[in-house]
XYZ file of C-alpha atoms in Angstrom:
242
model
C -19.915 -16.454 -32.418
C -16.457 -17.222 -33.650
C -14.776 -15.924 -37.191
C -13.087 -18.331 -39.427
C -9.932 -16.695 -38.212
C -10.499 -18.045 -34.912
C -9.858 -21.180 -32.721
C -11.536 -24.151 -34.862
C -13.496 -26.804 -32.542
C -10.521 -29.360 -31.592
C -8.475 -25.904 -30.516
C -11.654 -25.169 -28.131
C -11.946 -28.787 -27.116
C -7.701 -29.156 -26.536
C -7.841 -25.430 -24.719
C -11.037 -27.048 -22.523
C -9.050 -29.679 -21.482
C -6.199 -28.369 -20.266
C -4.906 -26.472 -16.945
C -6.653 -23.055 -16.847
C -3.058 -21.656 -17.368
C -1.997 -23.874 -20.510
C -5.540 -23.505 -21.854
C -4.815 -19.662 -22.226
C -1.119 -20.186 -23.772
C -2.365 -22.478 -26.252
C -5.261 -19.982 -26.731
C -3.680 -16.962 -26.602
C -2.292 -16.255 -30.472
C -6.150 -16.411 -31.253
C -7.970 -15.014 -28.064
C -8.800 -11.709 -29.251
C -10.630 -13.323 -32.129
C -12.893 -14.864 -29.900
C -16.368 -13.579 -28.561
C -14.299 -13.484 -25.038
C -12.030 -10.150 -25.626
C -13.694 -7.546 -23.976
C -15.954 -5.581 -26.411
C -14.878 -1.904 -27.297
C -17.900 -0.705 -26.537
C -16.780 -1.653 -22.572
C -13.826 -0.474 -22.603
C -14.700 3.016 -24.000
C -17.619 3.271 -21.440
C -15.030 2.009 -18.944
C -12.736 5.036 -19.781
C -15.230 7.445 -19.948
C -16.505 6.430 -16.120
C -12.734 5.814 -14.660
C -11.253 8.990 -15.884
C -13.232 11.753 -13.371
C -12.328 9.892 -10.691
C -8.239 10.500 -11.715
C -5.925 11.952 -12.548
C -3.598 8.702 -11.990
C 0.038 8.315 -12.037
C 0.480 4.242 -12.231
C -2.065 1.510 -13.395
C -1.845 -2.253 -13.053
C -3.787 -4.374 -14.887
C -4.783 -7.723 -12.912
C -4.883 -10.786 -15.410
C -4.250 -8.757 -18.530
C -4.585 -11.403 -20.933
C -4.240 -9.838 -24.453
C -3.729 -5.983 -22.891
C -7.167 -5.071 -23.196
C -7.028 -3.056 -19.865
C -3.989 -2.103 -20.480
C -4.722 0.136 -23.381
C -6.973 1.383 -21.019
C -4.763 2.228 -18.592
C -2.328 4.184 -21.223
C -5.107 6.769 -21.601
C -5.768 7.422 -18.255
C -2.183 7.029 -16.372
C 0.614 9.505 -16.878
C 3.703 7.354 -15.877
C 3.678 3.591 -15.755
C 1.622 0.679 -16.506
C 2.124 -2.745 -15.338
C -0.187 -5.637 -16.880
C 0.019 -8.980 -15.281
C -0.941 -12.335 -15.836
C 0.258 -16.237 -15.693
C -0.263 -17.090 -18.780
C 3.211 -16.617 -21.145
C 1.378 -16.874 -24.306
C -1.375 -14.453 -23.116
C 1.501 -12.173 -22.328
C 3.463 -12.734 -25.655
C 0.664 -11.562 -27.301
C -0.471 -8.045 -25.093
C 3.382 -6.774 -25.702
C 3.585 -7.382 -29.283
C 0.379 -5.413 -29.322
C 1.109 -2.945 -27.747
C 5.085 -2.458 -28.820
C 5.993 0.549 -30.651
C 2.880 2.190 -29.571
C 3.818 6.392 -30.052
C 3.347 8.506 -26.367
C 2.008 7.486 -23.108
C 3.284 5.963 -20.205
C 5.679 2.989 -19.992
C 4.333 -0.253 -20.402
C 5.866 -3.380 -18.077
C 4.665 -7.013 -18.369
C 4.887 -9.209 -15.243
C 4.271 -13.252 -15.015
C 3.026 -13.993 -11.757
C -0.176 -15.534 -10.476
C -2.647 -13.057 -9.150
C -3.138 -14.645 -5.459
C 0.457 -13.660 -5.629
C 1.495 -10.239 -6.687
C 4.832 -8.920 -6.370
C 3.991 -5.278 -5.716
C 3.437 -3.255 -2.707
C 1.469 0.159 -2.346
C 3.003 0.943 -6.298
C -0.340 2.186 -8.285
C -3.008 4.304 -7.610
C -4.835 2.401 -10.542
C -6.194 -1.318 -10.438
C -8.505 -2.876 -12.598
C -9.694 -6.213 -14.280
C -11.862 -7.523 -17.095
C -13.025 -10.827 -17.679
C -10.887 -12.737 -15.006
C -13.166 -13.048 -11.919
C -14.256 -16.325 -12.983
C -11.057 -17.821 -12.545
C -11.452 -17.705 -8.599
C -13.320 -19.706 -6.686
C -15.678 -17.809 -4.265
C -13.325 -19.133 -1.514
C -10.514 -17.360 -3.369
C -11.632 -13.971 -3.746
C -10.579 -12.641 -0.485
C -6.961 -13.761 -1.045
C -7.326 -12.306 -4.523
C -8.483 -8.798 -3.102
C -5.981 -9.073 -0.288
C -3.126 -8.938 -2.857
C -4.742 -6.022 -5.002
C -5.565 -4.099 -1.824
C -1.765 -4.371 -0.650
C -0.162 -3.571 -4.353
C -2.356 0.069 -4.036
C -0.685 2.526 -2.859
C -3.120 4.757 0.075
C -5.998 6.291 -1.681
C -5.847 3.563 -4.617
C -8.557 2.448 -6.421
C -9.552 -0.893 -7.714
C -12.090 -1.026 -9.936
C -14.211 -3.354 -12.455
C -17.468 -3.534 -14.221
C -20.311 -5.542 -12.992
C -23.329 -6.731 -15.228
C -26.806 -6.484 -13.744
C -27.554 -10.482 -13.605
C -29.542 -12.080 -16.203
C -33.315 -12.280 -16.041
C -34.182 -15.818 -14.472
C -35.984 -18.233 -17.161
C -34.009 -15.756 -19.812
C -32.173 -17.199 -22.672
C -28.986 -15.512 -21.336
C -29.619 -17.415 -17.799
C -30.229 -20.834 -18.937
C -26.453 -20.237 -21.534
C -24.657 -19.580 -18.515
C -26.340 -21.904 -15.976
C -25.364 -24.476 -18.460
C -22.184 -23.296 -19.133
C -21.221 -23.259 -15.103
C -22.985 -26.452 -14.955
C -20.956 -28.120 -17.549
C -17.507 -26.618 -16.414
C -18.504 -28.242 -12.603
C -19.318 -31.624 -14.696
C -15.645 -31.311 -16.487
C -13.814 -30.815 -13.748
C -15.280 -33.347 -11.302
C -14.408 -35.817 -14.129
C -11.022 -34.043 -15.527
C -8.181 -33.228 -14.296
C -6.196 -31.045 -14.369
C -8.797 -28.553 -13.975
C -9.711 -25.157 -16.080
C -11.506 -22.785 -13.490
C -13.746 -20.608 -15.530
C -17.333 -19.962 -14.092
C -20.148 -17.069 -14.714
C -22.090 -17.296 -11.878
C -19.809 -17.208 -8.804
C -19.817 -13.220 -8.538
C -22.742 -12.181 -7.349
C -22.096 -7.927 -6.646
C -23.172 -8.052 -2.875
C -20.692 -11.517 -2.248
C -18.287 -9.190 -3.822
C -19.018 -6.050 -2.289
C -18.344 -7.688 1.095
C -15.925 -9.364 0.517
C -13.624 -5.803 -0.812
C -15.074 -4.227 2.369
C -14.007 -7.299 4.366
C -10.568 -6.483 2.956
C -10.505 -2.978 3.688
C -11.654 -1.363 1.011
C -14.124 1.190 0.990
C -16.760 0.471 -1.551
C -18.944 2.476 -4.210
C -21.218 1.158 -7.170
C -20.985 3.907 -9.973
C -23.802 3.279 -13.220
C -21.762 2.774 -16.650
C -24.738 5.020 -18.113
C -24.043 3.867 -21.706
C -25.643 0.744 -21.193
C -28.679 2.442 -19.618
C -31.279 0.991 -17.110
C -33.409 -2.235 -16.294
C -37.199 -2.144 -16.443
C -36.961 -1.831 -12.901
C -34.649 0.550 -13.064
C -31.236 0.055 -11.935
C -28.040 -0.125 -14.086
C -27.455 -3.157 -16.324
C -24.066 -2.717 -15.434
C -22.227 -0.954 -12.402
C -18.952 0.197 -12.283
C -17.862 -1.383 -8.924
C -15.223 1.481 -6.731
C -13.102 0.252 -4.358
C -10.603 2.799 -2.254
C -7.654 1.412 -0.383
C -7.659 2.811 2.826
């Protein structure tokens, strides 16, 4: 799963028990060699499904990490893109990626927690990969709350969603045990590192945007093509600022 250029096991086991935030900055210079980044593969299928619904002037990208979104974001915004996240060393690393980049819209990098945004109605763009399960369940309405206000009218937030894994599955006994061991950590370990897989289940989710005030639709990423059953193994979740 990891390279040899990536985080050896006492880096993993130092990140793991840290805050979530100084996990990340002590993770950061290595992150994108990780099995964590966000594969090409999504964020290509990402830009294909985002860009019909444009065009779009400014994009933010919530919890940026290593820029990921944010490169992204250059190819389907024309003016401005804001990434933002709380980690410094997660941040260090997005601008030196993406500094000196030729064309495209101007890049900003903000610090600032995400239940805490300092914007208000400035993009027509927001999205985020990876980060959800850094909120508790309880959290997510706050965390909407502040996306829904830094839209402008019209705005969309969106996000993909993976079609949950079959139960009895390899994939749902990795992350039950994963979630289980995280809730083991931090009822023994403090300070704690919120990270969880199972905690954002689409209809929760759904609700809770339309509980917010967004208006809500579930688009298929059709590169990843269809369940047995058939619906989408993963969803492109659409949510309008009123």
């Amino acid at each position: 799963m990891f390279t040899p250029q990536g985080p050896t096991l006492r880096e993993l086991a130092v990140q793991a028990f840290s805050s979530t935030m100084r996990g990340y900055d002590l993770l950061a210079p290595k992150f994108d060699l990780t099995p964590y980044r966000t594969p090409d593969r999504v964020l290509e299928a990402l830009t294909d499904t985002v860009r019909p619904l444009g065009p779009f002037e400014r994009g933010l990208d919530v919890c940026c990490g290593t820029g990921a979104g944010v490169g992204v974001l250059r190819g389907l915004c024309q003016e401005r893109v804001t990434g933002v996240d709380f980690s410094v060393g997660m941040l260090d690393v997005a601008r030196a990626a993406h500094t000196g980049d030729p064309g495209g819209p101007t890049v900003d990098w903000v610090r600032a927690d995400a239940l805490a945004l300092p914007f208000e109605g400035a993009f027509d763009l927001a999205l985020s990969l990876g980060a959800f399960g850094h909120f508790l369940p309880k959290e997510r309405p706050e965390l909407f709350d502040q996306v829904y206000e830094a839209l402008r009218p019209g705005g969309l937030f969106v996000f993909p969603v993976g079609a949950p894994p079959a139960v009895g599955s390899r994939a749902y006994w990795s992350l039950l045990g994963f979630d289980l061991a995280m809730r083991a950590r931090n009822a023994l370990w403090r300070p704690p590192f919120v990270m969880y897989y199972r905690t954002f289940p689409l209809a929760d989710v759904v609700d809770d945007l339309v509980g917010t005030g967004f208006t809500v639709r579930l688009l298929p990423m059709r590169e990843f093509g269809r369940r047995p059953d058939g619906s989408p193994r993963v969803r492109l979740v659409v949510a309008a600022r009123g």
